[in-house]
mmCIF file of C-alpha atoms in Angstrom:
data_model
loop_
_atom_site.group_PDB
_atom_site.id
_atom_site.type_symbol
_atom_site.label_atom_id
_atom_site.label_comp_id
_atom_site.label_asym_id
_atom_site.label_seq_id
_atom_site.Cartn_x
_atom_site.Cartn_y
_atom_site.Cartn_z
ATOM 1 C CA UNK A 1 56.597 6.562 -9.393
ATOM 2 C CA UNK A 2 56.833 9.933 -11.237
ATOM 3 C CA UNK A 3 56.523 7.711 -14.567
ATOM 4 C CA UNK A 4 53.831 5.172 -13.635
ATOM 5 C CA UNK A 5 51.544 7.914 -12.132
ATOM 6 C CA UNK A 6 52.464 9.813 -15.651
ATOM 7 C CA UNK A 7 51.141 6.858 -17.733
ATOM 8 C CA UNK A 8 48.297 6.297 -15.217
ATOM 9 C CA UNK A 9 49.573 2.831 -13.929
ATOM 10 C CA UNK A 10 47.935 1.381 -11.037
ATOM 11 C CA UNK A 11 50.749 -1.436 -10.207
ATOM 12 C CA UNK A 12 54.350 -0.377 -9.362
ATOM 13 C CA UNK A 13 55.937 -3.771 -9.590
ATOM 14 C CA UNK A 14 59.846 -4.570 -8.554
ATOM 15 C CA UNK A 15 61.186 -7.351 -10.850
ATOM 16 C CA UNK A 16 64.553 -8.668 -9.826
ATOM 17 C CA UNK A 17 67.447 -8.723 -7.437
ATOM 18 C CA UNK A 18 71.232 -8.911 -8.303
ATOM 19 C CA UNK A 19 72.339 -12.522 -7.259
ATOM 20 C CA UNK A 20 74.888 -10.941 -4.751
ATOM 21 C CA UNK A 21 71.930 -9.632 -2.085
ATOM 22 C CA UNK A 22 70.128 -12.814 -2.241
ATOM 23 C CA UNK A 23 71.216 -13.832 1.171
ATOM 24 C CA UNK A 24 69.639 -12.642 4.369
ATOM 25 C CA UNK A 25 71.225 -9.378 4.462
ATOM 26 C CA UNK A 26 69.659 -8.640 1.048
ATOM 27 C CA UNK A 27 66.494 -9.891 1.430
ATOM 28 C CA UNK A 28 66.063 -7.461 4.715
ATOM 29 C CA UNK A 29 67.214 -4.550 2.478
ATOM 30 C CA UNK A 30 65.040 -5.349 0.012
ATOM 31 C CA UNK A 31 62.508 -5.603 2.490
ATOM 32 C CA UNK A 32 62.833 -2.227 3.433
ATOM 33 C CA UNK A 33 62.757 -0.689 0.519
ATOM 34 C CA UNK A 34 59.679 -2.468 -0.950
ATOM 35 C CA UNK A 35 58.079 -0.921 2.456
ATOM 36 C CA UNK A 36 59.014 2.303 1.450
ATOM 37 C CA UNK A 37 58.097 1.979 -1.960
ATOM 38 C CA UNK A 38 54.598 0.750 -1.246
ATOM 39 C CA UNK A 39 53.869 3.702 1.157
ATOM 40 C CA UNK A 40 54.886 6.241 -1.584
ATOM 41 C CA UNK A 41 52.798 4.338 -3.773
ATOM 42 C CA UNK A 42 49.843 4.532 -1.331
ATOM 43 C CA UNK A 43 50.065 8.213 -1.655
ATOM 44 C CA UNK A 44 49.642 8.002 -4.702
ATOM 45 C CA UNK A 45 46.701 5.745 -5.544
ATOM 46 C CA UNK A 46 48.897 3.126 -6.462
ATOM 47 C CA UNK A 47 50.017 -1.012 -5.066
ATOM 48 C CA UNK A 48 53.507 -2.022 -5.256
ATOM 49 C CA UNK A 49 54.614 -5.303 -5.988
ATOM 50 C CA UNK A 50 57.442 -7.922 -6.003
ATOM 51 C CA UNK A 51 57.662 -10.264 -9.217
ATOM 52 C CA UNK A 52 59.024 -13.701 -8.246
ATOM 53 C CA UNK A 53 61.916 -15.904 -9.898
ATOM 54 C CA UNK A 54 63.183 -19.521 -9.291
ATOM 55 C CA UNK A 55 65.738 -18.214 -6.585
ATOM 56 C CA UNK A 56 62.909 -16.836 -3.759
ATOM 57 C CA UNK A 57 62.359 -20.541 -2.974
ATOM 58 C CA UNK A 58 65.508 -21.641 -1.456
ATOM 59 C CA UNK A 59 66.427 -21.214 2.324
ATOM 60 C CA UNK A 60 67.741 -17.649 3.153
ATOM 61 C CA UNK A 61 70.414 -19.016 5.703
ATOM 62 C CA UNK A 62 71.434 -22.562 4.246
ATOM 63 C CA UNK A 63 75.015 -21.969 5.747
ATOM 64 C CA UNK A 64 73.368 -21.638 9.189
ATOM 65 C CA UNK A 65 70.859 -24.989 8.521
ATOM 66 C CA UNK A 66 67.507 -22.422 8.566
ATOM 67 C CA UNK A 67 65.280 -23.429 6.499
ATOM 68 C CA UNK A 68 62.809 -20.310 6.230
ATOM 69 C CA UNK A 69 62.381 -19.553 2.174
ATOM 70 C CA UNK A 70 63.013 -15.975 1.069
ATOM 71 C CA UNK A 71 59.941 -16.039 -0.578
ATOM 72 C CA UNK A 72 58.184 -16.698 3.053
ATOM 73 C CA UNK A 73 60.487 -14.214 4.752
ATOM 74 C CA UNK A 74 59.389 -11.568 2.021
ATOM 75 C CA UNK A 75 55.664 -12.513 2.543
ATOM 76 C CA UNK A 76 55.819 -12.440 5.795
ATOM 77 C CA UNK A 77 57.966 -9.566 6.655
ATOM 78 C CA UNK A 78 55.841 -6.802 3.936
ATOM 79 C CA UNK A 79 52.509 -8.093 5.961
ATOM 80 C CA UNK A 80 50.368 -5.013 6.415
ATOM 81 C CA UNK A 81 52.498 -3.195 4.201
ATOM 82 C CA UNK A 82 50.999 -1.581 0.777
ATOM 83 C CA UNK A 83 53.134 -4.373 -1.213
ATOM 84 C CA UNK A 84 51.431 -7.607 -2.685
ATOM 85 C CA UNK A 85 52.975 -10.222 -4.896
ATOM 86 C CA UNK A 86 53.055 -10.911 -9.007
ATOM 87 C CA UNK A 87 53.330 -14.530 -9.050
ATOM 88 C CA UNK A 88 54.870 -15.761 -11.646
ATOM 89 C CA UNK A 89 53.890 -19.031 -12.015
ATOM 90 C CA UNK A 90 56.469 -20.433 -14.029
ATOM 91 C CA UNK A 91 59.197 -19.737 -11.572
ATOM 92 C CA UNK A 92 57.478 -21.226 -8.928
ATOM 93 C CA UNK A 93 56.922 -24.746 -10.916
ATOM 94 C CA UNK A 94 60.627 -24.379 -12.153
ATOM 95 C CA UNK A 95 61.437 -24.227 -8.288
ATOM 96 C CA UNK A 96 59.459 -27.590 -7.669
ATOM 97 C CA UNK A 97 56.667 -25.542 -6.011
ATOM 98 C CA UNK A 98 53.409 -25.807 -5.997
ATOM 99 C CA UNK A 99 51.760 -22.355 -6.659
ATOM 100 C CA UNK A 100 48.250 -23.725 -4.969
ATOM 101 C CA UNK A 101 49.770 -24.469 -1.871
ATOM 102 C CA UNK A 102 51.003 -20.459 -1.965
ATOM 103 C CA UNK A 103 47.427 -19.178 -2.846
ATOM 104 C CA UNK A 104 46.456 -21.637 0.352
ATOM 105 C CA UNK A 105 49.103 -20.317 2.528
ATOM 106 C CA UNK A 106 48.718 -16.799 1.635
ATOM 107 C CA UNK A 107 45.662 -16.525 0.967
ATOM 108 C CA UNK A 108 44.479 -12.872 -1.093
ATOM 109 C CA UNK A 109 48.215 -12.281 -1.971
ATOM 110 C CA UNK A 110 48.665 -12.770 -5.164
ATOM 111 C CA UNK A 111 46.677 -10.176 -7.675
ATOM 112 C CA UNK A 112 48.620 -10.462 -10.435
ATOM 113 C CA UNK A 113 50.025 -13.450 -12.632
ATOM 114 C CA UNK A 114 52.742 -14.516 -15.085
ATOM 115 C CA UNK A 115 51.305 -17.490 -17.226
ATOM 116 C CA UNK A 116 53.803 -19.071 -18.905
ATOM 117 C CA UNK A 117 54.454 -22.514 -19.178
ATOM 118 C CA UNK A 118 57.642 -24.819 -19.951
ATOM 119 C CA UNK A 119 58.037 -28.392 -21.387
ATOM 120 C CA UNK A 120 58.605 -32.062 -19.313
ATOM 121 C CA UNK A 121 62.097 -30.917 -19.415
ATOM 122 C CA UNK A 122 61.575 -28.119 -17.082
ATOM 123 C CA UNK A 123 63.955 -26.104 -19.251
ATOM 124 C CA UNK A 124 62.187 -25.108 -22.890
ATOM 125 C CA UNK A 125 59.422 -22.667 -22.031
ATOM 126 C CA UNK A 126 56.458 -23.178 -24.800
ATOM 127 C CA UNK A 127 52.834 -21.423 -24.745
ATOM 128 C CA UNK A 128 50.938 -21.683 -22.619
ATOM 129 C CA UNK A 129 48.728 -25.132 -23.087
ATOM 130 C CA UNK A 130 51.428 -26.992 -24.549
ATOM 131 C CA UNK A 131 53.939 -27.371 -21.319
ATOM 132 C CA UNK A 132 53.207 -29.843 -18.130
ATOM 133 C CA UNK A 133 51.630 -26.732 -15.914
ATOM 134 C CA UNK A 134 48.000 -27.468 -14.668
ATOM 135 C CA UNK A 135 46.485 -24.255 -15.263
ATOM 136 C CA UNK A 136 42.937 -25.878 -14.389
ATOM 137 C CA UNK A 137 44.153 -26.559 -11.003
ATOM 138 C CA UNK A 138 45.791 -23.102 -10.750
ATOM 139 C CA UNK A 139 43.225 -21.322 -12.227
ATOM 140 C CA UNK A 140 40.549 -23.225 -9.993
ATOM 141 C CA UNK A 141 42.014 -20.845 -6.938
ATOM 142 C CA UNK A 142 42.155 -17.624 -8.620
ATOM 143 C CA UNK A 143 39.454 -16.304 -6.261
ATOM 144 C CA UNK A 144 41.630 -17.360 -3.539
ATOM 145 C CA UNK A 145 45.055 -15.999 -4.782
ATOM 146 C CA UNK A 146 43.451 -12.643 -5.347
ATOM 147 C CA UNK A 147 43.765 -12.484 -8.550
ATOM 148 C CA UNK A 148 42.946 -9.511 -10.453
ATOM 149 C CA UNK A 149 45.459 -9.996 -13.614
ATOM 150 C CA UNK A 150 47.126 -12.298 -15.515
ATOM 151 C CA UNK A 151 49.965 -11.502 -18.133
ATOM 152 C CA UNK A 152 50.703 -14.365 -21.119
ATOM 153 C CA UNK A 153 54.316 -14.318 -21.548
ATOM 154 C CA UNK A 154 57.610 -16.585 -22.832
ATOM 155 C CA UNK A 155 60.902 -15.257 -21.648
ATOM 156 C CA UNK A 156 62.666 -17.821 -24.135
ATOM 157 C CA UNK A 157 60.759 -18.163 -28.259
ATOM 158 C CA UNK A 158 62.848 -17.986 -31.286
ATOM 159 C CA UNK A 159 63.100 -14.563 -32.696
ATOM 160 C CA UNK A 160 61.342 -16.111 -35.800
ATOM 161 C CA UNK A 161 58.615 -17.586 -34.406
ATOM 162 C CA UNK A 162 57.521 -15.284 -30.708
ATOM 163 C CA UNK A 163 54.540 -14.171 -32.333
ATOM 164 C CA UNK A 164 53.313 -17.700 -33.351
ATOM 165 C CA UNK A 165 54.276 -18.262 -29.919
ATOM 166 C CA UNK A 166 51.882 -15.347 -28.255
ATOM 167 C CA UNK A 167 49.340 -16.402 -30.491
ATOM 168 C CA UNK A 168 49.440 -19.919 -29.730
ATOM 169 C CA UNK A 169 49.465 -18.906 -25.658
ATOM 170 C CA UNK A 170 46.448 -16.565 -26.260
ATOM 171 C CA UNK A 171 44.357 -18.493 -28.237
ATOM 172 C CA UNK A 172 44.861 -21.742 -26.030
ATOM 173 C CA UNK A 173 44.016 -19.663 -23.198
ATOM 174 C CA UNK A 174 40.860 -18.249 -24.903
ATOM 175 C CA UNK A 175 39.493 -21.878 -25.329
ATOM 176 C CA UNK A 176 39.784 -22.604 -21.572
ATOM 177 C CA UNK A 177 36.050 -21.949 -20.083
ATOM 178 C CA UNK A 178 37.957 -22.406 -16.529
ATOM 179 C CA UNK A 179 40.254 -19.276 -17.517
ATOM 180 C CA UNK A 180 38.531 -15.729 -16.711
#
């Protein structure tokens, strides 16, 4: 926090989880300290957030047949808490989600975005434009997510080529009158 108030940042947001505390167990500690994280952050001007993979959408307990998705548990859970959610939207396709149907369900969650989009294959990320995401559709409920940000990224873009790639992401998402 010391850092992000130093460089004026507004969004303290937590981007991963070792795979060994994603089970229920983990997902209450992590709970916990996003809680705690937030409320610091209050006192300081600042929101906290969790950043989404793939891995938030399967069931928490799968050994005990309970079907509840992390990513709901964590929603639900840091309710009323000074924590809100980065979506990134690519994870949530990759998971065979539907990131609408999130913006419906949780309605004013979701300030901040990852746009980044991935081929038919579901496992080559390209810009953003070029990949089977429906960013009209998404973008149509922006007002509805809560959306105050978006971020353009590619995890995966040949060293060679990544700014090509960026370019190719930002200036297809320039051209898009439905994209703020």
């Amino acid at each position: 926090l010391d850092a992000a108030e130093a460089l004026g940042q507004k969004w303290v947001v937590i981007p991963w989880m070792s795979e060994a505390w994603r089970n229920a167990e983990g997902y209450h500690h992590l709970v916990v300290y996003l809680s705690q994280l937030g409320e610091a952050a209050r006192e300081r001007g600042m929101v906290a957030a969790w950043h989404n993979h793939e891995f938030e959408f399967e069931p928490m307990r799968p050994e005990l047949g309970d079907d509840i998705l992390a990513y709901d548990y964590l929603i639900q859970s840091l309710e009323g808490t000074n924590v809100v959610f980065e979506m990134d939207l690519h994870w949530v396709a990759f998971a065979g989600e539907d990131p609408v149907k999130w913006f419906e369900k949780y309605p004013g969650k979701f300030p901040l975005w990852h746009v980044k989009d991935f081929a038919a294959d579901t496992l080559t990320q390209v810009p953003v434009g070029q990949g089977v995401i429906d960013w009209e559709n998404i973008f149509s409920k922006a007002e509805l997510s809560g959306l105050e940000h978006y971020y353009i990224e590619q995890d995966v873009c040949s060293a060679d080529k990544s700014l090509q790639c960026l370019k190719e992401s930002i200036d297809w998402t320039k051209s898009q009158l439905f994209i703020p």
